[in-house]
């Protein structure tokens, strides 16, 4: 049987495969209002991970019996395009995508003022165009921006990033290879203003100390992403104000 | 009482605006006695309240709003009215005869007052302000920019009506009906509305719109003269 050798993920100088240090993010690019037909949209690019998010609504909930009398329902769909991965992903929602849709929805529900729109529905679509690790966190980052762009009232934005354990070191923002061959992967979503954790998953093994260290590192990365989010939103709306 | 923003600054959800919870206005929320922005928008102080004027966003019906809608269904209890594709309201009637006397059909455009909006849905009032709109061009604009189209004490809308000679009905929900003497004048009014929507946050907008409309209406007059010759 063919065996693939496990690649050395961190070299003697402490550099990772793509040349990053353990606490570096991949190059980050964020844009808002990228899709014309949606009420709000955002694009997040983290290295080779590329994600779009679009928000539609609030609109009337269909079917009607699903609507809630006191607040809006939030529908969330995290989906990877079939060409986003190395091996073609079959169409439709896989188990993994259904689960991620749920955790992202729950993270978003904690910041959106759903009670302002009784009996309606807000649709959030997250489409992964290219996947290289950290798609759920990039998706959540994009979705919170798209909601803000749609003018939906919310407590604050959400930024998310993954941390993990690779070759015995705690590193920030895992790539696909590091996720596959590393020891642990922990996606973290935080609402930065109140510093509340809205998403936390852990795959693999970490000691208590490593977990703490990872969480600290994630908070640091999230601050950087949050700055970029704010900058993207301000840039978009300040430019539209200047034009006027 | 400290304020943490400069006038007309672009603020983001979760941004701290003030320490005084009594000053919380539109587009803000209070947590632990502090006022934060809940939407992206321009922060301002109006009547002592801290407000965030949103750039775009959904229409939220409130009692007393005058709205324009399209009849989407006729039911025994009243007519269902579509307020811009997102919300449907119910025009309540006292008896069936009232509904038949209105002679409403699906697709009719109506102008009505919101009686109530809450957990049971949105209801429209059938009072003397209720109107069936029979002619005109129906267009949709961002609901958050409707106050700009109306202007201070209706200054913008009355100017538009005067210069273009069109009758313009504005619904708080963002639907607008323009009805004018000629297509060219209607076009001038629509083009002005689009200009207001695009540049809602600029200063001296009334003058800009006036200049824009005057050039269009003037052009139309010249065009009409050419047509005769």
PDB file of C-alpha atoms in Angstrom, chain A residues 38-229:
ATOM      1  CA  UNK A  38     -28.082  40.440  -2.010  1.00  0.00           C
ATOM      2  CA  UNK A  39     -29.100  42.778   0.806  1.00  0.00           C
ATOM      3  CA  UNK A  40     -25.665  42.482   2.329  1.00  0.00           C
ATOM      4  CA  UNK A  41     -22.539  40.586   1.383  1.00  0.00           C
ATOM      5  CA  UNK A  42     -18.887  40.145   2.197  1.00  0.00           C
ATOM      6  CA  UNK A  43     -15.787  38.415   0.887  1.00  0.00           C
ATOM      7  CA  UNK A  44     -13.016  37.090   3.091  1.00  0.00           C
ATOM      8  CA  UNK A  45      -9.735  35.748   1.825  1.00  0.00           C
ATOM      9  CA  UNK A  46      -7.220  34.220   4.194  1.00  0.00           C
ATOM     10  CA  UNK A  47      -4.289  32.947   2.169  1.00  0.00           C
ATOM     11  CA  UNK A  48      -5.779  30.430  -0.232  1.00  0.00           C
ATOM     12  CA  UNK A  49      -9.071  30.180   1.655  1.00  0.00           C
ATOM     13  CA  UNK A  50     -11.692  32.231  -0.154  1.00  0.00           C
ATOM     14  CA  UNK A  51     -15.233  32.661   1.121  1.00  0.00           C
ATOM     15  CA  UNK A  52     -18.303  34.663   0.114  1.00  0.00           C
ATOM     16  CA  UNK A  53     -21.227  35.396   2.404  1.00  0.00           C
ATOM     17  CA  UNK A  54     -24.581  36.842   1.385  1.00  0.00           C
ATOM     18  CA  UNK A  55     -27.538  37.940   3.490  1.00  0.00           C
ATOM     19  CA  UNK A  56     -31.143  38.194   2.295  1.00  0.00           C
ATOM     20  CA  UNK A  57     -33.941  39.621   4.384  1.00  0.00           C
ATOM     21  CA  UNK A  58     -35.442  40.014   6.878  1.00  0.00           C
ATOM     22  CA  UNK A  59     -38.377  38.775   4.845  1.00  0.00           C
ATOM     23  CA  UNK A  60     -41.467  36.737   5.538  1.00  0.00           C
ATOM     24  CA  UNK A  61     -40.673  33.258   6.731  1.00  0.00           C
ATOM     25  CA  UNK A  62     -41.635  30.427   4.384  1.00  0.00           C
ATOM     26  CA  UNK A  63     -43.177  28.018   5.133  1.00  0.00           C
ATOM     27  CA  UNK A  64     -45.217  30.145   7.483  1.00  0.00           C
ATOM     28  CA  UNK A  65     -45.532  27.584  10.276  1.00  0.00           C
ATOM     29  CA  UNK A  66     -41.775  27.815  10.879  1.00  0.00           C
ATOM     30  CA  UNK A  67     -41.958  31.516  11.694  1.00  0.00           C
ATOM     31  CA  UNK A  68     -41.812  32.571  15.322  1.00  0.00           C
ATOM     32  CA  UNK A  69     -44.266  35.107  16.720  1.00  0.00           C
ATOM     33  CA  UNK A  70     -41.698  36.997  18.789  1.00  0.00           C
ATOM     34  CA  UNK A  71     -38.545  36.986  16.709  1.00  0.00           C
ATOM     35  CA  UNK A  72     -36.994  36.228  13.357  1.00  0.00           C
ATOM     36  CA  UNK A  73     -35.564  32.883  12.402  1.00  0.00           C
ATOM     37  CA  UNK A  74     -32.034  32.799  11.093  1.00  0.00           C
ATOM     38  CA  UNK A  75     -31.381  30.354   8.269  1.00  0.00           C
ATOM     39  CA  UNK A  76     -27.754  29.634   7.646  1.00  0.00           C
ATOM     40  CA  UNK A  77     -26.194  27.594   4.902  1.00  0.00           C
ATOM     41  CA  UNK A  78     -22.488  26.891   4.866  1.00  0.00           C
ATOM     42  CA  UNK A  79     -21.599  25.281   1.577  1.00  0.00           C
ATOM     43  CA  UNK A  80     -18.405  24.353  -0.211  1.00  0.00           C
ATOM     44  CA  UNK A  81     -18.428  24.630  -3.971  1.00  0.00           C
ATOM     45  CA  UNK A  82     -17.601  21.370  -5.699  1.00  0.00           C
ATOM     46  CA  UNK A  83     -14.391  22.882  -7.085  1.00  0.00           C
ATOM     47  CA  UNK A  84     -13.174  24.299  -3.775  1.00  0.00           C
ATOM     48  CA  UNK A  85     -11.170  21.255  -2.700  1.00  0.00           C
ATOM     49  CA  UNK A  86      -8.425  19.075  -4.222  1.00  0.00           C
ATOM     50  CA  UNK A  87     -10.803  16.215  -4.822  1.00  0.00           C
ATOM     51  CA  UNK A  88     -14.139  17.240  -6.313  1.00  0.00           C
ATOM     52  CA  UNK A  89     -16.722  17.618  -3.585  1.00  0.00           C
ATOM     53  CA  UNK A  90     -20.060  16.117  -4.534  1.00  0.00           C
ATOM     54  CA  UNK A  91     -22.938  18.529  -4.854  1.00  0.00           C
ATOM     55  CA  UNK A  92     -25.369  19.056  -2.027  1.00  0.00           C
ATOM     56  CA  UNK A  93     -24.945  19.334   1.680  1.00  0.00           C
ATOM     57  CA  UNK A  94     -22.741  16.795   3.376  1.00  0.00           C
ATOM     58  CA  UNK A  95     -23.011  15.904   7.066  1.00  0.00           C
ATOM     59  CA  UNK A  96     -20.083  18.183   7.778  1.00  0.00           C
ATOM     60  CA  UNK A  97     -21.693  21.137   6.025  1.00  0.00           C
ATOM     61  CA  UNK A  98     -24.972  20.647   7.850  1.00  0.00           C
ATOM     62  CA  UNK A  99     -23.132  20.662  11.171  1.00  0.00           C
ATOM     63  CA  UNK A 100     -21.100  23.746  10.331  1.00  0.00           C
ATOM     64  CA  UNK A 101     -24.233  25.545   9.174  1.00  0.00           C
ATOM     65  CA  UNK A 102     -25.676  24.886  12.610  1.00  0.00           C
ATOM     66  CA  UNK A 103     -22.689  26.058  14.655  1.00  0.00           C
ATOM     67  CA  UNK A 104     -22.316  29.181  12.512  1.00  0.00           C
ATOM     68  CA  UNK A 105     -26.034  29.902  12.834  1.00  0.00           C
ATOM     69  CA  UNK A 106     -25.851  29.597  16.605  1.00  0.00           C
ATOM     70  CA  UNK A 107     -22.841  31.893  16.726  1.00  0.00           C
ATOM     71  CA  UNK A 108     -24.664  34.520  14.642  1.00  0.00           C
ATOM     72  CA  UNK A 109     -27.883  34.189  16.644  1.00  0.00           C
ATOM     73  CA  UNK A 110     -25.996  35.303  19.735  1.00  0.00           C
ATOM     74  CA  UNK A 111     -25.264  38.744  18.261  1.00  0.00           C
ATOM     75  CA  UNK A 112     -28.221  39.561  15.974  1.00  0.00           C
ATOM     76  CA  UNK A 113     -31.255  41.345  17.452  1.00  0.00           C
ATOM     77  CA  UNK A 114     -33.708  38.791  16.077  1.00  0.00           C
ATOM     78  CA  UNK A 115     -36.537  40.050  18.296  1.00  0.00           C
ATOM     79  CA  UNK A 116     -36.707  43.211  16.184  1.00  0.00           C
ATOM     80  CA  UNK A 117     -38.204  41.278  13.277  1.00  0.00           C
ATOM     81  CA  UNK A 118     -40.998  39.030  14.527  1.00  0.00           C
ATOM     82  CA  UNK A 119     -42.409  36.450  12.104  1.00  0.00           C
ATOM     83  CA  UNK A 120     -39.657  36.955   9.572  1.00  0.00           C
ATOM     84  CA  UNK A 121     -36.618  35.083   8.346  1.00  0.00           C
ATOM     85  CA  UNK A 122     -33.062  36.157   7.674  1.00  0.00           C
ATOM     86  CA  UNK A 123     -31.138  34.005   5.216  1.00  0.00           C
ATOM     87  CA  UNK A 124     -27.368  33.752   5.428  1.00  0.00           C
ATOM     88  CA  UNK A 125     -25.499  31.939   2.674  1.00  0.00           C
ATOM     89  CA  UNK A 126     -21.835  31.131   3.033  1.00  0.00           C
ATOM     90  CA  UNK A 127     -20.157  29.812  -0.064  1.00  0.00           C
ATOM     91  CA  UNK A 128     -16.604  28.505   0.092  1.00  0.00           C
ATOM     92  CA  UNK A 129     -15.004  29.171  -3.260  1.00  0.00           C
ATOM     93  CA  UNK A 130     -11.588  27.793  -2.373  1.00  0.00           C
ATOM     94  CA  UNK A 131     -10.749  25.781   0.716  1.00  0.00           C
ATOM     95  CA  UNK A 132      -7.364  25.704   2.419  1.00  0.00           C
ATOM     96  CA  UNK A 133      -8.234  25.270   6.081  1.00  0.00           C
ATOM     97  CA  UNK A 134     -10.167  27.607   8.328  1.00  0.00           C
ATOM     98  CA  UNK A 135     -13.208  27.869   6.080  1.00  0.00           C
ATOM     99  CA  UNK A 136     -15.760  27.834   8.894  1.00  0.00           C
ATOM    100  CA  UNK A 137     -13.974  30.654  10.700  1.00  0.00           C
ATOM    101  CA  UNK A 138     -13.560  32.671   7.504  1.00  0.00           C
ATOM    102  CA  UNK A 139     -17.228  31.948   6.757  1.00  0.00           C
ATOM    103  CA  UNK A 140     -18.336  33.215  10.155  1.00  0.00           C
ATOM    104  CA  UNK A 141     -16.180  36.326   9.793  1.00  0.00           C
ATOM    105  CA  UNK A 142     -17.741  36.993   6.377  1.00  0.00           C
ATOM    106  CA  UNK A 143     -21.289  36.252   7.542  1.00  0.00           C
ATOM    107  CA  UNK A 144     -21.133  38.751  10.402  1.00  0.00           C
ATOM    108  CA  UNK A 145     -19.884  41.404   7.979  1.00  0.00           C
ATOM    109  CA  UNK A 146     -22.643  40.588   5.502  1.00  0.00           C
ATOM    110  CA  UNK A 147     -25.250  40.980   8.254  1.00  0.00           C
ATOM    111  CA  UNK A 148     -23.804  44.353   9.220  1.00  0.00           C
ATOM    112  CA  UNK A 149     -23.746  45.332   5.551  1.00  0.00           C
ATOM    113  CA  UNK A 150     -27.427  44.390   5.225  1.00  0.00           C
ATOM    114  CA  UNK A 151     -28.205  46.923   7.963  1.00  0.00           C
ATOM    115  CA  UNK A 152     -29.501  44.285  10.348  1.00  0.00           C
ATOM    116  CA  UNK A 153     -29.176  45.451  13.960  1.00  0.00           C
ATOM    117  CA  UNK A 154     -26.669  43.433  15.912  1.00  0.00           C
ATOM    118  CA  UNK A 155     -24.847  43.682  19.220  1.00  0.00           C
ATOM    119  CA  UNK A 156     -21.444  43.543  17.606  1.00  0.00           C
ATOM    120  CA  UNK A 157     -19.421  41.905  14.884  1.00  0.00           C
ATOM    121  CA  UNK A 158     -17.895  38.441  15.119  1.00  0.00           C
ATOM    122  CA  UNK A 159     -14.382  37.509  14.120  1.00  0.00           C
ATOM    123  CA  UNK A 160     -13.111  33.958  14.051  1.00  0.00           C
ATOM    124  CA  UNK A 161      -9.859  32.095  13.513  1.00  0.00           C
ATOM    125  CA  UNK A 162      -8.508  28.602  14.055  1.00  0.00           C
ATOM    126  CA  UNK A 163      -5.594  27.684  16.298  1.00  0.00           C
ATOM    127  CA  UNK A 164      -4.029  24.275  16.618  1.00  0.00           C
ATOM    128  CA  UNK A 165      -1.163  22.094  17.652  1.00  0.00           C
ATOM    129  CA  UNK A 166       1.322  21.284  14.928  1.00  0.00           C
ATOM    130  CA  UNK A 167       4.555  19.369  15.530  1.00  0.00           C
ATOM    131  CA  UNK A 168       4.076  19.992  19.244  1.00  0.00           C
ATOM    132  CA  UNK A 169       3.752  23.762  18.844  1.00  0.00           C
ATOM    133  CA  UNK A 170       0.660  25.893  19.265  1.00  0.00           C
ATOM    134  CA  UNK A 171       0.139  27.822  16.028  1.00  0.00           C
ATOM    135  CA  UNK A 172      -2.346  30.354  14.697  1.00  0.00           C
ATOM    136  CA  UNK A 173      -4.518  30.049  11.585  1.00  0.00           C
ATOM    137  CA  UNK A 174      -3.993  26.476  10.405  1.00  0.00           C
ATOM    138  CA  UNK A 175      -3.750  25.728   6.722  1.00  0.00           C
ATOM    139  CA  UNK A 176      -5.283  22.602   5.227  1.00  0.00           C
ATOM    140  CA  UNK A 177      -2.044  20.571   5.459  1.00  0.00           C
ATOM    141  CA  UNK A 178      -1.426  21.621   9.061  1.00  0.00           C
ATOM    142  CA  UNK A 179      -4.993  20.689   9.919  1.00  0.00           C
ATOM    143  CA  UNK A 180      -4.668  17.254   8.308  1.00  0.00           C
ATOM    144  CA  UNK A 181      -1.272  16.295   9.715  1.00  0.00           C
ATOM    145  CA  UNK A 182      -1.247  18.324  12.904  1.00  0.00           C
ATOM    146  CA  UNK A 183      -2.209  17.051  16.342  1.00  0.00           C
ATOM    147  CA  UNK A 184      -5.121  19.382  17.090  1.00  0.00           C
ATOM    148  CA  UNK A 185      -7.348  21.961  15.421  1.00  0.00           C
ATOM    149  CA  UNK A 186      -9.444  24.435  17.376  1.00  0.00           C
ATOM    150  CA  UNK A 187     -11.681  26.952  15.568  1.00  0.00           C
ATOM    151  CA  UNK A 188     -12.591  29.898  17.798  1.00  0.00           C
ATOM    152  CA  UNK A 189     -15.185  32.584  17.144  1.00  0.00           C
ATOM    153  CA  UNK A 190     -15.265  35.615  19.405  1.00  0.00           C
ATOM    154  CA  UNK A 191     -17.392  38.742  19.605  1.00  0.00           C
ATOM    155  CA  UNK A 192     -14.463  41.083  20.292  1.00  0.00           C
ATOM    156  CA  UNK A 193     -16.157  44.019  22.022  1.00  0.00           C
ATOM    157  CA  UNK A 194     -17.562  42.000  24.888  1.00  0.00           C
ATOM    158  CA  UNK A 195     -14.924  39.313  24.432  1.00  0.00           C
ATOM    159  CA  UNK A 196     -17.467  36.500  24.455  1.00  0.00           C
ATOM    160  CA  UNK A 197     -16.803  33.176  22.797  1.00  0.00           C
ATOM    161  CA  UNK A 198     -19.546  32.378  20.286  1.00  0.00           C
ATOM    162  CA  UNK A 199     -17.955  29.362  18.609  1.00  0.00           C
ATOM    163  CA  UNK A 200     -15.483  26.883  19.983  1.00  0.00           C
ATOM    164  CA  UNK A 201     -14.679  23.469  18.635  1.00  0.00           C
ATOM    165  CA  UNK A 202     -11.717  21.225  19.227  1.00  0.00           C
ATOM    166  CA  UNK A 203     -10.550  18.329  17.153  1.00  0.00           C
ATOM    167  CA  UNK A 204      -7.547  16.436  18.519  1.00  0.00           C
ATOM    168  CA  UNK A 205      -5.737  16.455  21.804  1.00  0.00           C
ATOM    169  CA  UNK A 206      -4.421  19.391  23.797  1.00  0.00           C
ATOM    170  CA  UNK A 207      -3.376  19.739  27.413  1.00  0.00           C
ATOM    171  CA  UNK A 208      -5.027  22.290  29.654  1.00  0.00           C
ATOM    172  CA  UNK A 209      -2.064  24.634  29.282  1.00  0.00           C
ATOM    173  CA  UNK A 210      -1.963  24.213  25.531  1.00  0.00           C
ATOM    174  CA  UNK A 211      -5.670  24.989  25.393  1.00  0.00           C
ATOM    175  CA  UNK A 212      -5.165  28.196  27.367  1.00  0.00           C
ATOM    176  CA  UNK A 213      -2.222  29.172  25.218  1.00  0.00           C
ATOM    177  CA  UNK A 214      -4.248  28.426  22.088  1.00  0.00           C
ATOM    178  CA  UNK A 215      -7.177  30.509  23.248  1.00  0.00           C
ATOM    179  CA  UNK A 216      -4.872  33.448  23.995  1.00  0.00           C
ATOM    180  CA  UNK A 217      -3.336  33.111  20.557  1.00  0.00           C
ATOM    181  CA  UNK A 218      -6.781  32.963  18.953  1.00  0.00           C
ATOM    182  CA  UNK A 219      -7.808  36.140  20.772  1.00  0.00           C
ATOM    183  CA  UNK A 220      -4.740  37.865  19.419  1.00  0.00           C
ATOM    184  CA  UNK A 221      -5.468  36.718  15.864  1.00  0.00           C
ATOM    185  CA  UNK A 222      -9.110  37.696  16.201  1.00  0.00           C
ATOM    186  CA  UNK A 223      -8.132  41.231  17.214  1.00  0.00           C
ATOM    187  CA  UNK A 224      -6.215  41.552  13.948  1.00  0.00           C
ATOM    188  CA  UNK A 225      -9.103  40.158  11.908  1.00  0.00           C
ATOM    189  CA  UNK A 226     -11.528  42.420  13.747  1.00  0.00           C
ATOM    190  CA  UNK A 227      -9.427  45.471  12.869  1.00  0.00           C
ATOM    191  CA  UNK A 228      -9.493  44.430   9.222  1.00  0.00           C
ATOM    192  CA  UNK A 229     -13.278  43.916   9.380  1.00  0.00           C
TER     193      UNK A 229
END
